[in-house]
Structure formats: structure tokens, C-alpha cells
Amino acid sequence: SYVLTQPPSVSVAPGKTARITCGGSDIGSDSVHWYQQKPGQAPVLVISYDSDRPSGIPERFSGSNSGNTATLTISRVEVGDEADYYCQVWQSSNGHWVFGGGTKVAV
Amino acid sequence: EVQLVESGGGLVQPGGSRRLSCAASGLTVTNSYMTWVRQSPGKGLEWVSTLHSEETTRYADSVRGRFTISRHNSNNTLYLQMNSLKLEDTAVYYCARWKAGSGFDIWGPGTLVTVSS
């Protein structure tokens, strides 16, 4: 089955830029979605289709996807961005969804 | 306001059954692509099952043959029937709506299922 690989944790100082990677075989050919999850809460969609930002998500959140790596970038990081972040793709071969293992962002 | 609310979680013994419900408001489950996602304590998100608007279903390998996803049009509710439960099925179960062009944009708060003797 398809595996998405994320770093377990990323540490960033307030005001700096955090980059969270999601590795997968030829992931650039897929559409990648990103979710933010804070403790005790349900996930929230922050980036869809590689780089689209849903309504209400700050412009500080952006995404890219090419080759074997998709990246979620958080600019001008705030303390409130501390959360777990998950990437997700849809496997057209079997109609299954796959999540990455998640990355904990510490500010 | 578009909202999903899960219920039906609780303590169940290994080998037992449980049915989860996901009540929808502000959207129609009949016309939506609905899914269940779970999260074991301290672990990441795991996709469980999906029900397309065309009645097509999909299941993760870990639950196929034991779980059944369905919906009831009259009460606008999504269900997950879970049979032959195992210890490793212990998790918070979330229902979510997939919207084309948006992703899984609406999630419920989740309901906890604990499988233990």
C-alpha cells in the first residue's frame, strides 16, 4: 500500500518559517491535502489540492507538490500554529485514502 | 451552519459490536461523499471507510469484512456498524464530508470507542 512519510516533529521560533514535508513515490502526480489538528480537537483542512487555501485559513499557510515530496509551509509562525499536521492523498488504484504519519510542530 | 455530530461510542468487549452514528445538519448525506476516519490514542489519523453518493463503498484493509458503512436518508444520518471488534479498534472515530474541489472540509468532534475486557 502507498506510504506517506512525514518527519515526526518540526521546531520553529515565532515569526520564522516552518516547512513540513510529505514524501511519497511520485506524489507530485497526486493531489495532496493538509490538515491541522490541535489537542482534543478534530482535524481542520488547511490546504487542499496541493496549494489551495480554504476560506478562513490565513495566507501564512501555503503548499507545494512536486516529484516525490509535497510541502506545507507556514510563514511568520505564531504560537497558535502549534499542532499536528497531516498530509493526505487519494489512491486512484483502489479508491482508498492515505494519511501521512503526522508532524508535530512546536513553536 | 453545516455540522456533523457523532454518537454511539463507549466501552465494548473484544468480539463485540457497536454502531456509530453521525448526524448531519446543513448538508444532505444522500448527496455527499461521506467518510469515517479514526485515531487511536496518541497515534495518527487512519482512514476507515467511505460511502459515495452513488452508494459505492470502500473500506480499509484493517476493517474490511467487519465494518459496514451506511446512511439513512430520512434522518440524514451516516452509520458505521462495527462487528468482531478488536483491541486495536480502540480509537476516536470521526465522520467527515468530502467536497469536490475542497477536500474533507467538515468534520465532527468524534466519538471514542474503547475495546477492552
Coordinates of N, CA and C in Angstrom, one line a residue:
Chain A
S1 N 0.8 -1.2 0.0 CA 0.0 0.0 0.0 C 0.9 1.3 0.0
Y2 N 0.3 2.3 -0.4 CA 1.0 3.6 -0.6 C 1.4 4.2 0.8
V3 N 2.6 4.6 1.0 CA 3.1 5.2 2.2 C 3.5 6.6 2.1
L4 N 3.0 7.4 3.0 CA 3.3 8.9 3.0 C 4.2 9.1 4.3
T5 N 5.4 9.7 4.1 CA 6.4 9.8 5.1 C 6.5 11.3 5.5
Q6 N 6.2 11.5 6.8 CA 6.4 12.9 7.4 C 7.4 12.8 8.5
P7 N 8.2 13.9 8.7 CA 9.0 14.0 9.9 C 8.2 14.0 11.2
P8 N 8.6 13.3 12.2 CA 7.7 13.3 13.4 C 7.5 14.7 14.1
S9 N 8.5 15.5 14.0 CA 8.4 16.8 14.6 C 9.2 17.9 13.9
V10 N 8.8 19.1 14.0 CA 9.5 20.3 13.5 C 9.4 21.3 14.6
S11 N 10.5 22.0 14.8 CA 10.6 23.0 15.8 C 10.9 24.3 15.1
V12 N 10.2 25.4 15.5 CA 10.4 26.7 14.8 C 10.2 27.8 15.8
A13 N 10.9 28.9 15.6 CA 10.8 30.0 16.5 C 9.6 30.9 16.0
P14 N 9.0 31.6 16.9 CA 7.9 32.5 16.4 C 8.4 33.5 15.4
G15 N 7.6 33.8 14.4 CA 8.0 34.7 13.4 C 8.8 34.1 12.2
K16 N 9.3 32.9 12.4 CA 10.1 32.2 11.4 C 9.2 31.3 10.5
T17 N 9.8 30.6 9.6 CA 9.1 29.8 8.6 C 9.3 28.3 9.0
A18 N 8.1 27.6 9.0 CA 8.1 26.1 9.2 C 7.8 25.4 7.9
R19 N 8.6 24.4 7.6 CA 8.3 23.6 6.4 C 8.1 22.2 6.8
I20 N 7.0 21.6 6.4 CA 6.6 20.2 6.7 C 6.6 19.4 5.5
T21 N 7.4 18.4 5.4 CA 7.4 17.6 4.1 C 6.6 16.4 4.2
C22 N 6.1 15.9 3.1 CA 5.4 14.7 3.0 C 5.9 13.9 1.8
G23 N 6.6 12.8 2.0 CA 7.2 12.1 1.0 C 6.4 10.9 0.5
G24 N 6.4 10.7 -0.8 CA 5.7 9.5 -1.3 C 6.1 9.3 -2.8
S25 N 6.1 8.1 -3.2 CA 6.5 7.8 -4.6 C 5.7 8.5 -5.6
D26 N 6.3 9.4 -6.4 CA 5.7 10.2 -7.4 C 4.5 11.0 -6.9
I27 N 4.6 11.4 -5.7 CA 3.4 12.1 -5.1 C 3.1 13.4 -5.9
G28 N 4.0 13.9 -6.6 CA 3.7 15.1 -7.5 C 2.6 14.8 -8.5
S29 N 2.3 13.5 -8.7 CA 1.2 13.2 -9.7 C -0.1 13.1 -9.0
D30 N -0.1 13.3 -7.7 CA -1.4 13.2 -6.9 C -1.7 14.6 -6.3
S31 N -3.0 14.7 -5.9 CA -3.4 15.9 -5.2 C -3.2 15.7 -3.7
V32 N -2.5 16.6 -3.1 CA -2.2 16.4 -1.6 C -3.1 17.4 -0.8
H33 N -3.6 17.0 0.3 CA -4.4 17.8 1.2 C -3.7 17.8 2.5
W34 N -3.8 18.9 3.2 CA -3.2 19.0 4.5 C -4.2 19.4 5.6
Y35 N -4.0 18.8 6.8 CA -4.9 19.0 7.9 C -4.1 19.4 9.1
Q36 N -4.7 20.3 9.9 CA -4.1 20.8 11.2 C -5.0 20.2 12.3
Q37 N -4.4 19.6 13.3 CA -5.1 19.1 14.4 C -4.5 19.5 15.7
K38 N -5.3 20.2 16.5 CA -4.8 20.7 17.8 C -5.3 19.7 18.9
P39 N -4.7 19.6 20.0 CA -5.0 18.6 21.0 C -6.5 18.6 21.4
G40 N -7.1 17.4 21.4 CA -8.5 17.3 21.8 C -9.5 17.8 20.7
Q41 N -9.0 18.2 19.6 CA -9.9 18.7 18.5 C -9.9 17.9 17.3
A42 N -10.9 18.0 16.5 CA -11.0 17.4 15.2 C -10.0 18.1 14.2
P43 N -9.6 17.3 13.2 CA -8.7 18.0 12.2 C -9.4 19.1 11.4
V44 N -8.6 20.0 10.9 CA -9.1 21.1 10.1 C -8.4 21.2 8.8
L45 N -9.0 21.3 7.7 CA -8.4 21.4 6.4 C -7.7 22.7 6.3
V46 N -6.4 22.7 6.0 CA -5.7 24.0 5.8 C -5.2 24.2 4.4
I47 N -5.0 23.1 3.7 CA -4.6 23.2 2.3 C -5.2 22.1 1.5
S48 N -5.8 22.4 0.4 CA -6.4 21.3 -0.5 C -5.8 21.4 -1.9
Y49 N -5.8 20.3 -2.5 CA -5.3 20.2 -3.9 C -3.9 20.9 -4.0
D50 N -3.0 20.5 -3.2 CA -1.6 20.9 -3.2 C -1.4 22.3 -2.6
S51 N -2.2 23.3 -3.1 CA -1.9 24.6 -2.7 C -3.1 25.6 -2.5
D52 N -4.3 25.0 -2.6 CA -5.5 25.8 -2.4 C -5.8 26.0 -0.9
R53 N -6.1 27.3 -0.5 CA -6.3 27.6 0.9 C -7.8 27.8 1.1
P54 N -8.4 27.0 1.9 CA -9.9 27.2 2.2 C -10.2 28.5 2.8
S55 N -11.4 28.9 2.7 CA -11.8 30.2 3.3 C -11.6 30.1 4.8
G56 N -11.0 31.2 5.3 CA -10.7 31.3 6.7 C -9.3 30.9 7.1
I57 N -8.6 30.3 6.3 CA -7.2 29.9 6.6 C -6.3 31.0 6.2
P58 N -5.4 31.4 7.1 CA -4.5 32.6 6.9 C -3.6 32.3 5.7
E59 N -3.2 33.4 5.0 CA -2.4 33.4 3.9 C -1.0 32.9 4.3
R60 N -0.7 32.8 5.5 CA 0.6 32.3 6.0 C 0.8 30.8 5.7
F61 N -0.3 30.2 5.4 CA -0.3 28.7 5.1 C -0.2 28.6 3.5
S62 N 0.7 27.8 3.1 CA 0.8 27.6 1.6 C 1.4 26.2 1.4
G63 N 1.1 25.7 0.2 CA 1.6 24.3 -0.1 C 2.1 24.2 -1.5
S64 N 3.0 23.2 -1.7 CA 3.5 22.9 -3.0 C 3.7 21.4 -3.1
N65 N 3.8 20.9 -4.3 CA 3.9 19.5 -4.6 C 4.7 19.2 -5.9
S66 N 5.7 18.4 -5.8 CA 6.5 18.1 -7.0 C 7.4 16.9 -6.7
G67 N 7.5 16.1 -7.8 CA 8.4 14.9 -7.7 C 7.9 13.9 -6.6
N68 N 8.7 13.7 -5.6 CA 8.4 12.7 -4.6 C 8.1 13.4 -3.2
T69 N 7.9 14.8 -3.2 CA 7.7 15.5 -2.0 C 6.7 16.6 -2.1
A70 N 5.8 16.6 -1.2 CA 4.8 17.7 -1.0 C 5.3 18.5 0.2
T71 N 5.0 19.8 0.2 CA 5.5 20.6 1.4 C 4.4 21.6 1.8
L72 N 4.2 21.6 3.1 CA 3.3 22.6 3.7 C 4.2 23.6 4.3
T73 N 4.0 24.9 4.0 CA 4.9 26.0 4.5 C 4.0 26.9 5.4
I74 N 4.5 27.2 6.6 CA 3.8 28.1 7.5 C 4.8 29.3 7.7
S75 N 4.4 30.4 7.1 CA 5.2 31.6 7.3 C 4.8 32.4 8.5
R76 N 5.8 33.2 9.0 CA 5.6 34.0 10.2 C 4.8 33.2 11.3
V77 N 5.4 32.1 11.7 CA 4.8 31.2 12.6 C 4.3 31.9 13.9
E78 N 3.2 31.5 14.3 CA 2.6 32.0 15.6 C 2.5 30.9 16.6
V79 N 2.4 31.2 17.9 CA 2.3 30.2 18.9 C 1.0 29.4 18.7
G80 N 0.0 30.0 18.1 CA -1.3 29.3 17.9 C -1.2 28.3 16.7
D81 N -0.1 28.3 16.0 CA 0.1 27.3 15.0 C 0.6 25.9 15.5
E82 N 0.9 25.9 16.8 CA 1.3 24.6 17.4 C 0.2 23.6 17.2
A83 N 0.6 22.5 16.6 CA -0.4 21.5 16.3 C 0.3 20.3 15.6
D84 N -0.5 19.3 15.4 CA -0.1 18.2 14.5 C -0.6 18.4 13.1
Y85 N 0.2 18.2 12.1 CA -0.2 18.4 10.7 C -0.1 17.1 9.9
Y86 N -1.1 16.8 9.2 CA -1.2 15.5 8.4 C -1.4 15.8 6.9
C87 N -0.6 15.1 6.1 CA -0.9 15.1 4.7 C -1.8 14.0 4.3
Q88 N -2.4 14.1 3.1 CA -3.4 13.0 2.7 C -3.5 13.0 1.2
V89 N -3.6 11.8 0.7 CA -3.8 11.7 -0.8 C -4.8 10.6 -1.0
W90 N -5.4 10.6 -2.2 CA -6.3 9.6 -2.6 C -5.7 8.6 -3.6
Q91 N -5.8 7.3 -3.3 CA -5.2 6.3 -4.2 C -6.2 5.9 -5.3
S92 N -6.0 6.4 -6.5 CA -6.9 6.1 -7.6 C -7.0 4.6 -7.9
S93 N -6.0 3.9 -7.6 CA -5.9 2.4 -7.9 C -7.0 1.6 -7.2
N94 N -7.3 2.1 -5.9 CA -8.3 1.3 -5.2 C -9.3 2.1 -4.4
G95 N -9.3 3.5 -4.7 CA -10.3 4.3 -4.1 C -10.1 4.5 -2.6
H96 N -8.9 4.3 -2.1 CA -8.6 4.4 -0.6 C -7.9 5.7 -0.4
W97 N -8.1 6.2 0.8 CA -7.4 7.4 1.3 C -6.2 7.0 2.2
V98 N -5.2 7.8 2.1 CA -4.0 7.5 2.9 C -3.5 8.8 3.6
F99 N -3.2 8.7 4.9 CA -2.7 9.8 5.6 C -1.2 9.6 5.9
G100 N -0.5 10.7 6.0 CA 0.9 10.6 6.5 C 0.8 10.4 8.0
G101 N 2.0 10.0 8.6 CA 2.0 9.8 10.0 C 1.9 11.0 10.9
G102 N 1.9 12.1 10.3 CA 1.7 13.4 11.1 C 3.0 14.0 11.6
T103 N 3.0 15.3 11.7 CA 4.2 16.1 12.1 C 3.8 17.0 13.2
K104 N 4.4 16.9 14.4 CA 4.1 17.8 15.5 C 5.0 19.1 15.3
V105 N 4.3 20.2 15.2 CA 5.0 21.5 15.1 C 5.1 22.2 16.4
A106 N 6.3 22.4 16.9 CA 6.5 23.0 18.2 C 7.0 24.5 17.9
V107 N 6.4 25.4 18.6 CA 6.8 26.8 18.4 C 7.4 27.3 19.7
Chain B
E1 N -25.9 26.5 9.6 CA -24.5 26.1 9.8 C -24.4 24.6 9.5
V2 N -23.3 24.3 8.7 CA -23.1 22.9 8.4 C -22.4 22.2 9.6
Q3 N -22.9 21.0 10.0 CA -22.4 20.4 11.2 C -22.6 18.9 11.1
L4 N -21.6 18.2 11.7 CA -21.7 16.7 11.8 C -21.4 16.4 13.3
V5 N -22.2 15.5 13.9 CA -22.1 15.1 15.3 C -22.2 13.6 15.4
E6 N -21.1 13.0 15.9 CA -21.0 11.6 16.1 C -21.6 11.2 17.4
S7 N -22.1 10.0 17.5 CA -22.5 9.4 18.8 C -22.4 7.9 18.7
G8 N -22.5 7.2 19.8 CA -22.5 5.8 19.8 C -21.3 5.1 20.4
G9 N -20.3 6.0 20.7 CA -19.1 5.4 21.3 C -19.3 4.9 22.7
G10 N -18.3 4.2 23.2 CA -18.4 3.6 24.5 C -17.4 2.4 24.7
L11 N -17.6 1.7 25.8 CA -16.8 0.6 26.1 C -17.5 -0.7 25.6
V12 N -16.7 -1.5 24.8 CA -17.2 -2.7 24.3 C -16.2 -3.8 24.4
Q13 N -16.6 -5.0 24.7 CA -15.7 -6.1 24.8 C -15.1 -6.6 23.5
P14 N -13.9 -7.2 23.5 CA -13.4 -7.8 22.3 C -14.4 -8.8 21.7
G15 N -14.6 -8.8 20.4 CA -15.5 -9.6 19.7 C -16.9 -9.1 19.7
G16 N -17.1 -8.0 20.4 CA -18.5 -7.4 20.4 C -18.7 -6.5 19.2
S17 N -19.9 -5.8 19.2 CA -20.4 -5.0 18.2 C -20.8 -3.6 18.7
R18 N -20.7 -2.6 17.8 CA -21.1 -1.3 18.2 C -21.5 -0.6 16.9
R19 N -22.6 0.3 17.0 CA -22.9 1.1 15.8 C -22.8 2.6 16.2
L20 N -22.0 3.2 15.3 CA -21.8 4.6 15.4 C -22.7 5.4 14.5
S21 N -23.1 6.6 15.0 CA -24.0 7.4 14.2 C -23.3 8.8 13.9
C22 N -23.6 9.4 12.8 CA -23.1 10.7 12.5 C -24.3 11.5 12.0
A23 N -24.8 12.4 12.8 CA -26.0 13.2 12.4 C -25.5 14.4 11.7
A24 N -26.1 14.7 10.6 CA -25.7 15.8 9.8 C -26.8 16.9 9.8
S25 N -26.4 18.1 9.8 CA -27.2 19.3 9.6 C -26.6 20.3 8.7
G26 N -27.4 20.9 7.8 CA -26.8 21.8 6.9 C -26.3 21.2 5.6
L27 N -26.3 19.9 5.6 CA -25.9 19.2 4.4 C -26.7 17.9 4.3
T28 N -26.8 17.3 3.1 CA -27.6 16.1 2.9 C -26.6 14.9 2.7
V29 N -26.7 13.9 3.6 CA -25.7 12.8 3.5 C -26.0 12.0 2.2
T30 N -27.2 12.0 1.7 CA -27.5 11.3 0.5 C -26.7 11.8 -0.7
N31 N -26.5 13.1 -0.7 CA -25.8 13.7 -1.9 C -24.4 14.0 -1.6
S32 N -23.9 13.5 -0.5 CA -22.5 13.8 -0.1 C -21.6 12.5 -0.1
Y33 N -20.3 12.8 -0.2 CA -19.3 11.8 -0.2 C -18.9 11.8 1.3
M34 N -19.2 10.7 2.0 CA -19.0 10.7 3.5 C -18.0 9.7 3.9
T35 N -17.3 10.0 4.9 CA -16.2 9.0 5.3 C -16.1 8.9 6.8
W36 N -15.5 7.9 7.3 CA -15.1 7.7 8.7 C -13.6 7.6 8.8
V37 N -13.0 8.3 9.7 CA -11.6 8.3 10.0 C -11.4 8.1 11.5
R38 N -10.4 7.3 11.9 CA -10.2 7.1 13.3 C -8.8 7.4 13.7
Q39 N -8.7 7.6 15.0 CA -7.4 8.0 15.6 C -7.2 7.2 16.9
S40 N -6.3 6.3 17.0 CA -6.0 5.6 18.2 C -5.3 6.5 19.2
P41 N -5.4 6.3 20.5 CA -4.8 7.2 21.4 C -3.3 7.4 21.2
G42 N -3.0 8.7 21.0 CA -1.6 9.1 20.8 C -1.1 8.8 19.4
K43 N -1.9 8.3 18.5 CA -1.5 8.0 17.2 C -2.0 8.9 16.1
G44 N -1.7 8.6 14.9 CA -2.1 9.5 13.8 C -3.5 9.1 13.2
L45 N -3.9 9.8 12.2 CA -5.2 9.6 11.6 C -5.2 8.4 10.7
E46 N -6.2 7.6 10.7 CA -6.3 6.4 9.8 C -7.7 6.4 9.1
W47 N -7.7 6.4 7.8 CA -8.9 6.3 7.1 C -9.6 5.0 7.3
V48 N -10.9 4.9 7.5 CA -11.6 3.7 7.8 C -12.5 3.3 6.6
S49 N -13.4 4.2 6.2 CA -14.4 3.8 5.2 C -15.0 5.0 4.5
T50 N -15.5 4.8 3.3 CA -16.1 5.9 2.6 C -17.4 5.4 1.9
L51 N -18.4 6.3 1.8 CA -19.6 6.0 1.1 C -19.8 7.1 0.1
H52 N -19.8 6.7 -1.2 CA -20.0 7.7 -2.2 C -21.5 8.0 -2.3
S53 N -21.8 9.1 -3.0 CA -23.2 9.5 -3.2 C -23.9 8.4 -4.1
E54 N -23.1 7.7 -4.9 CA -23.7 6.7 -5.8 C -23.8 5.3 -5.1
E55 N -23.6 5.3 -3.8 CA -23.7 4.0 -3.0 C -22.5 3.2 -3.0
T56 N -21.4 3.6 -3.7 CA -20.2 2.8 -3.7 C -19.5 2.9 -2.3
T57 N -19.0 1.8 -1.8 CA -18.4 1.8 -0.5 C -16.9 1.4 -0.7
R58 N -16.1 1.9 0.2 CA -14.7 1.5 0.3 C -14.3 1.3 1.8
Y59 N -13.4 0.3 2.0 CA -13.0 0.0 3.4 C -11.5 -0.2 3.4
A60 N -10.9 0.3 4.5 CA -9.5 0.0 4.8 C -9.4 -1.5 5.0
D61 N -8.2 -2.0 4.6 CA -8.0 -3.5 4.8 C -8.1 -3.9 6.2
S62 N -7.8 -3.1 7.2 CA -7.9 -3.4 8.6 C -9.3 -3.6 9.1
V63 N -10.3 -3.2 8.4 CA -11.7 -3.3 8.9 C -12.6 -4.0 7.9
R64 N -12.1 -4.3 6.7 CA -13.0 -4.9 5.6 C -13.5 -6.2 6.1
G65 N -14.8 -6.4 6.0 CA -15.4 -7.7 6.4 C -16.0 -7.6 7.8
R66 N -15.6 -6.6 8.6 CA -16.0 -6.4 9.9 C -16.9 -5.2 10.1
F67 N -16.6 -4.1 9.4 CA -17.3 -2.8 9.5 C -18.2 -2.6 8.2
T68 N -19.3 -2.0 8.4 CA -20.2 -1.6 7.3 C -20.6 -0.2 7.5
I69 N -20.4 0.6 6.4 CA -20.9 2.0 6.3 C -22.2 2.1 5.6
S70 N -23.1 2.9 6.1 CA -24.4 3.1 5.5 C -25.0 4.4 5.9
R71 N -26.1 4.7 5.3 CA -26.8 6.0 5.6 C -28.3 5.8 5.6
H72 N -28.9 6.7 6.4 CA -30.4 6.7 6.5 C -30.9 8.0 6.0
N73 N -31.5 8.0 4.8 CA -31.9 9.3 4.2 C -32.9 10.1 5.0
S74 N -33.8 9.4 5.6 CA -34.9 10.1 6.3 C -34.5 10.9 7.5
N75 N -33.4 10.4 8.2 CA -32.9 11.2 9.3 C -31.6 11.8 9.1
N76 N -31.1 11.7 7.8 CA -29.9 12.4 7.4 C -28.7 12.0 8.3
T77 N -28.5 10.7 8.4 CA -27.5 10.2 9.4 C -26.6 9.2 8.7
L78 N -25.4 9.2 8.9 CA -24.4 8.2 8.5 C -24.1 7.3 9.6
Y79 N -23.9 6.0 9.3 CA -23.6 5.0 10.3 C -22.3 4.2 10.0
L80 N -21.8 3.6 11.0 CA -20.7 2.7 10.9 C -21.0 1.5 11.9
Q81 N -21.4 0.4 11.3 CA -21.6 -0.8 12.1 C -20.3 -1.5 12.2
M82 N -19.9 -1.7 13.5 CA -18.6 -2.4 13.7 C -18.9 -3.7 14.4
N83 N -18.4 -4.8 13.8 CA -18.6 -6.1 14.4 C -17.2 -6.7 14.6
S84 N -17.2 -7.8 15.4 CA -15.9 -8.5 15.7 C -14.8 -7.6 16.1
L85 N -15.2 -6.7 17.1 CA -14.2 -5.7 17.4 C -13.0 -6.2 18.1
K86 N -11.8 -5.6 17.8 CA -10.5 -6.0 18.3 C -10.0 -4.9 19.2
L87 N -9.0 -5.2 20.1 CA -8.4 -4.2 20.9 C -7.9 -3.0 20.1
E88 N -7.3 -3.4 18.9 CA -6.7 -2.3 18.1 C -7.7 -1.4 17.4
D89 N -9.0 -1.7 17.6 CA -10.0 -0.8 17.1 C -10.3 0.4 18.0
T90 N -9.7 0.3 19.2 CA -9.9 1.4 20.1 C -9.4 2.7 19.5
A91 N -10.3 3.7 19.5 CA -9.9 5.0 18.8 C -11.0 6.0 18.9
V92 N -10.7 7.2 18.7 CA -11.7 8.2 18.4 C -12.1 8.1 17.0
Y93 N -13.4 8.0 16.7 CA -13.9 7.9 15.4 C -14.6 9.2 14.9
Y94 N -14.1 9.7 13.8 CA -14.6 10.9 13.2 C -15.4 10.7 11.9
C95 N -16.5 11.4 11.7 CA -17.1 11.3 10.4 C -16.7 12.7 9.7
A96 N -16.6 12.6 8.4 CA -16.2 13.8 7.7 C -16.9 13.8 6.3
R97 N -17.1 15.0 5.8 CA -17.6 15.2 4.4 C -16.5 15.6 3.5
W98 N -16.5 14.9 2.3 CA -15.6 15.3 1.2 C -16.4 16.1 0.3
K99 N -15.9 17.3 0.0 CA -16.5 18.2 -1.0 C -15.5 18.4 -2.2
A100 N -16.0 18.0 -3.4 CA -15.1 18.1 -4.6 C -14.6 19.6 -4.7
G101 N -13.3 19.6 -4.9 CA -12.7 21.0 -5.0 C -12.2 21.5 -3.7
S102 N -12.6 20.8 -2.6 CA -12.3 21.4 -1.3 C -11.5 20.4 -0.4
G103 N -11.8 19.1 -0.5 CA -11.2 18.2 0.5 C -12.2 17.8 1.6
F104 N -11.7 17.2 2.6 CA -12.5 16.8 3.8 C -12.7 18.1 4.6
D105 N -13.8 18.8 4.2 CA -13.9 20.2 4.8 C -14.8 20.3 6.0
I106 N -15.6 19.3 6.3 CA -16.4 19.3 7.5 C -16.1 18.0 8.3
W107 N -15.8 18.2 9.6 CA -15.5 17.1 10.5 C -16.4 17.2 11.7
G108 N -16.8 16.0 12.3 CA -17.5 16.0 13.6 C -16.5 16.1 14.7
P109 N -16.9 16.2 15.9 CA -16.0 16.3 17.1 C -15.4 14.9 17.4
G110 N -16.0 13.8 16.9 CA -15.5 12.5 17.2 C -16.2 11.8 18.4
T111 N -16.2 10.5 18.4 CA -16.7 9.7 19.5 C -15.7 8.6 19.8
L112 N -15.5 8.3 21.1 CA -14.5 7.4 21.5 C -15.0 6.0 21.6
V113 N -14.4 5.0 21.0 CA -14.7 3.6 21.2 C -13.6 3.0 21.9
T114 N -13.8 2.3 23.0 CA -12.8 1.6 23.7 C -13.1 0.1 23.7
V115 N -12.3 -0.7 23.2 CA -12.4 -2.1 23.1 C -11.5 -2.7 24.2
S116 N -12.2 -3.3 25.2 CA -11.4 -3.8 26.4 C -12.3 -4.8 27.1
S117 N -11.6 -5.8 27.7 CA -12.3 -6.7 28.6 C -12.3 -6.3 30.0

